[in-house]
Amino acid sequence: MKTKILMVCLGNICRSPLAEGILRSKMSGETVTVDSAGTADYHIGEAPDPRSVAIARKHNIDISNQLGRKFQVSDFDEFDHIYVMDNSNYNNVIGMARSAEDEQKTDLILNLAYPGENMDVPDPYYGGPQGFENVFKMLDHACDILVKKLKNNHSR
Ligand code: 4NP
């Protein structure tokens, strides 16, 4: 069965579309479904920020066709794991959880790399290109660990 993963940030135009594209590029399509969403409704239906598209393209990943959407309660039913980018996203998503099960499937993405440290992927929206490079590196590292976890689960 496919594992369904949802990446969540605030606007769904900078960080979570990158996380979606990076994870998809590392996994074969048969084993996982990846999507992303934002906790805010600022950029519904929009393509990712050009700076995210550019940093992804630099690493041979095309995220230009992804479209912004808002996180909704039904995503708890749709997805097995919900990875949020920062503590504010975490609080927003947990605030919509209906059960302990909903809460348990939600975690900060950097807890994959630094368990229990509750670190943020910093919001690069108001900064320069270096911020996007930094975000890419963080997400690439976290997704490498996630891929290992997912492959272990599938081989069992
Ligand atoms: P993201 O970045 O949450 O990584 O997509 C942001 C994008 C847009 C805004 C804030 C953060 N905004 O305020 O419009």
CSV table of C-alpha atoms and ligand atoms in Angstrom, one decimal:
chain,number,residue,atom,x,y,z
A,1,MET,CA,0.0,0.0,0.0
A,2,LYS,CA,1.2,3.5,-0.8
A,3,THR,CA,2.2,5.7,2.1
A,4,LYS,CA,0.7,9.1,1.8
A,5,ILE,CA,2.9,12.0,3.0
A,6,LEU,CA,1.7,15.7,3.3
A,7,MET,CA,4.2,18.6,3.7
A,8,VAL,CA,2.8,21.7,5.4
A,9,CYS,CA,4.0,25.3,5.7
A,10,LEU,CA,2.3,28.7,6.0
A,11,GLY,CA,1.8,29.9,2.4
A,12,ASN,CA,2.4,26.6,0.5
A,13,ILE,CA,4.6,28.5,-2.0
A,14,CYS,CA,8.1,28.4,-0.5
A,15,ARG,CA,9.0,25.5,1.9
A,16,SER,CA,6.4,22.8,1.6
A,17,PRO,CA,6.4,22.7,-2.2
A,18,LEU,CA,10.1,22.2,-2.1
A,19,ALA,CA,9.8,19.5,0.5
A,20,GLU,CA,7.1,17.8,-1.7
A,21,GLY,CA,9.4,18.0,-4.8
A,22,ILE,CA,12.5,16.8,-3.0
A,23,LEU,CA,10.8,13.8,-1.5
A,24,ARG,CA,9.1,12.9,-4.7
A,25,SER,CA,12.4,13.1,-6.6
A,26,LYS,CA,13.9,10.6,-4.1
A,27,MET,CA,11.1,8.0,-4.1
A,28,SER,CA,9.7,5.9,-6.9
A,29,GLY,CA,6.1,6.8,-7.5
A,30,GLU,CA,4.8,3.3,-6.6
A,31,THR,CA,5.6,3.5,-2.9
A,32,VAL,CA,4.6,7.0,-1.8
A,33,THR,CA,2.1,9.8,-2.6
A,34,VAL,CA,3.4,13.2,-1.7
A,35,ASP,CA,1.4,16.4,-1.5
A,36,SER,CA,1.8,19.8,0.2
A,37,ALA,CA,-0.5,22.4,1.7
A,38,GLY,CA,-0.4,25.7,3.6
A,39,THR,CA,-2.1,26.7,6.9
A,40,ALA,CA,-3.0,30.1,5.4
A,41,ASP,CA,-5.2,30.9,2.4
A,42,TYR,CA,-2.9,33.6,0.9
A,43,HIS,CA,-1.7,31.7,-2.1
A,44,ILE,CA,-4.4,29.2,-3.1
A,45,GLY,CA,-4.1,28.1,-6.7
A,46,GLU,CA,-0.7,29.8,-7.1
A,47,ALA,CA,2.5,28.3,-8.4
A,48,PRO,CA,5.4,28.1,-6.0
A,49,ASP,CA,7.5,31.2,-5.3
A,50,PRO,CA,10.0,31.7,-8.3
A,51,ARG,CA,12.9,31.4,-5.8
A,52,SER,CA,11.7,28.0,-4.7
A,53,VAL,CA,11.2,26.9,-8.3
A,54,ALA,CA,14.8,28.2,-9.1
A,55,ILE,CA,16.5,26.4,-6.2
A,56,ALA,CA,14.7,23.2,-7.1
A,57,ARG,CA,15.6,23.5,-10.8
A,58,LYS,CA,19.2,24.0,-9.8
A,59,HIS,CA,19.0,20.6,-8.2
A,60,ASN,CA,17.2,19.1,-11.3
A,61,ILE,CA,13.8,19.0,-9.6
A,62,ASP,CA,10.8,20.6,-11.3
A,63,ILE,CA,8.2,22.0,-8.9
A,64,SER,CA,6.7,24.6,-11.3
A,65,ASN,CA,3.4,22.7,-11.9
A,66,GLN,CA,2.5,22.4,-8.2
A,67,LEU,CA,-0.4,24.6,-7.0
A,68,GLY,CA,-1.0,26.2,-3.6
A,69,ARG,CA,-3.8,24.9,-1.5
A,70,LYS,CA,-5.0,25.2,2.1
A,71,PHE,CA,-4.6,22.5,4.7
A,72,GLN,CA,-8.0,21.0,5.6
A,73,VAL,CA,-9.3,18.7,8.4
A,74,SER,CA,-9.9,15.9,5.8
A,75,ASP,CA,-6.1,15.8,5.2
A,76,PHE,CA,-5.9,13.9,8.5
A,77,ASP,CA,-8.0,11.2,6.9
A,78,GLU,CA,-6.2,11.3,3.6
A,79,PHE,CA,-2.5,11.2,4.8
A,80,ASP,CA,-0.5,8.8,6.9
A,81,HIS,CA,2.1,11.4,7.9
A,82,ILE,CA,1.9,15.2,8.0
A,83,TYR,CA,5.3,17.0,8.2
A,84,VAL,CA,5.2,20.6,9.2
A,85,MET,CA,8.0,23.1,8.6
A,86,ASP,CA,7.9,25.2,11.8
A,87,ASN,CA,6.4,25.4,15.3
A,88,SER,CA,3.7,27.9,14.2
A,89,ASN,CA,2.5,25.5,11.4
A,90,TYR,CA,2.6,22.7,14.0
A,91,ASN,CA,0.4,24.6,16.4
A,92,ASN,CA,-2.0,25.5,13.6
A,93,VAL,CA,-2.3,21.9,12.4
A,94,ILE,CA,-2.6,20.4,15.9
A,95,GLY,CA,-5.3,23.0,16.6
A,96,MET,CA,-7.4,21.3,13.9
A,97,ALA,CA,-6.7,17.8,15.1
A,98,ARG,CA,-9.8,15.8,16.2
A,99,SER,CA,-8.1,12.9,17.9
A,100,ALA,CA,-4.8,11.6,19.4
A,101,GLU,CA,-4.4,9.7,16.1
A,102,ASP,CA,-4.5,13.0,14.1
A,103,GLU,CA,-1.9,14.5,16.5
A,104,GLN,CA,0.3,11.5,16.3
A,105,LYS,CA,0.6,11.6,12.5
A,106,THR,CA,1.8,15.3,12.7
A,107,ASP,CA,5.4,16.2,13.4
A,108,LEU,CA,8.0,18.8,12.6
A,109,ILE,CA,10.0,17.7,9.5
A,110,LEU,CA,13.4,18.5,11.2
A,111,ASN,CA,12.6,16.1,14.0
A,112,LEU,CA,13.5,13.4,11.4
A,113,ALA,CA,17.1,14.7,11.4
A,114,TYR,CA,17.2,16.1,15.0
A,115,PRO,CA,14.7,14.0,17.0
A,116,GLY,CA,12.9,15.8,19.8
A,117,GLU,CA,14.7,19.1,19.1
A,118,ASN,CA,11.6,20.8,17.6
A,119,MET,CA,13.6,22.9,15.2
A,120,ASP,CA,12.0,25.2,12.6
A,121,VAL,CA,12.8,25.3,8.9
A,122,PRO,CA,13.0,29.1,8.8
A,123,ASP,CA,10.5,31.0,6.6
A,124,PRO,CA,12.6,32.3,3.6
A,125,TYR,CA,9.8,34.4,2.1
A,126,TYR,CA,11.1,37.9,3.2
A,127,GLY,CA,14.8,37.1,2.8
A,128,GLY,CA,17.3,36.6,0.0
A,129,PRO,CA,18.3,33.6,-2.2
A,130,GLN,CA,20.7,32.3,0.5
A,131,GLY,CA,17.7,31.5,2.6
A,132,PHE,CA,16.2,29.3,-0.1
A,133,GLU,CA,19.6,27.5,-0.5
A,134,ASN,CA,19.6,26.9,3.3
A,135,VAL,CA,16.0,25.6,3.3
A,136,PHE,CA,16.8,23.3,0.4
A,137,LYS,CA,19.8,21.8,2.3
A,138,MET,CA,17.7,21.3,5.4
A,139,LEU,CA,14.8,19.6,3.5
A,140,ASP,CA,17.1,17.5,1.4
A,141,HIS,CA,18.8,16.1,4.6
A,142,ALA,CA,15.4,15.5,6.3
A,143,CYS,CA,14.0,13.8,3.2
A,144,ASP,CA,17.1,11.5,2.9
A,145,ILE,CA,16.2,10.2,6.4
A,146,LEU,CA,12.6,9.9,5.6
A,147,VAL,CA,13.3,7.9,2.5
A,148,LYS,CA,15.4,5.4,4.5
A,149,LYS,CA,12.5,5.1,7.0
A,150,LEU,CA,9.9,4.6,4.3
A,151,LYS,CA,12.1,2.0,2.5
A,152,ASN,CA,12.6,0.1,5.7
A,153,ASN,CA,8.8,0.1,6.4
A,154,HIS,CA,8.1,-1.2,2.8
A,155,SER,CA,10.6,-4.0,2.9
A,156,ARG,CA,9.2,-5.4,6.2
B,1,4NP,P1,6.0,29.4,3.1
B,1,4NP,O1,6.5,30.9,3.0
B,1,4NP,O2,5.1,29.3,4.3
B,1,4NP,O3,7.3,28.6,3.2
B,1,4NP,O4,5.2,29.1,1.8
B,1,4NP,C1,5.6,32.0,3.0
B,1,4NP,C2,4.9,32.4,1.9
B,1,4NP,C3,4.1,33.4,1.9
B,1,4NP,C4,3.9,34.2,3.0
B,1,4NP,C5,4.5,33.8,4.2
B,1,4NP,C6,5.4,32.7,4.2
B,1,4NP,N1,3.0,35.3,3.0
B,1,4NP,O5,3.0,36.0,4.0
B,1,4NP,O6,2.4,35.6,2.0
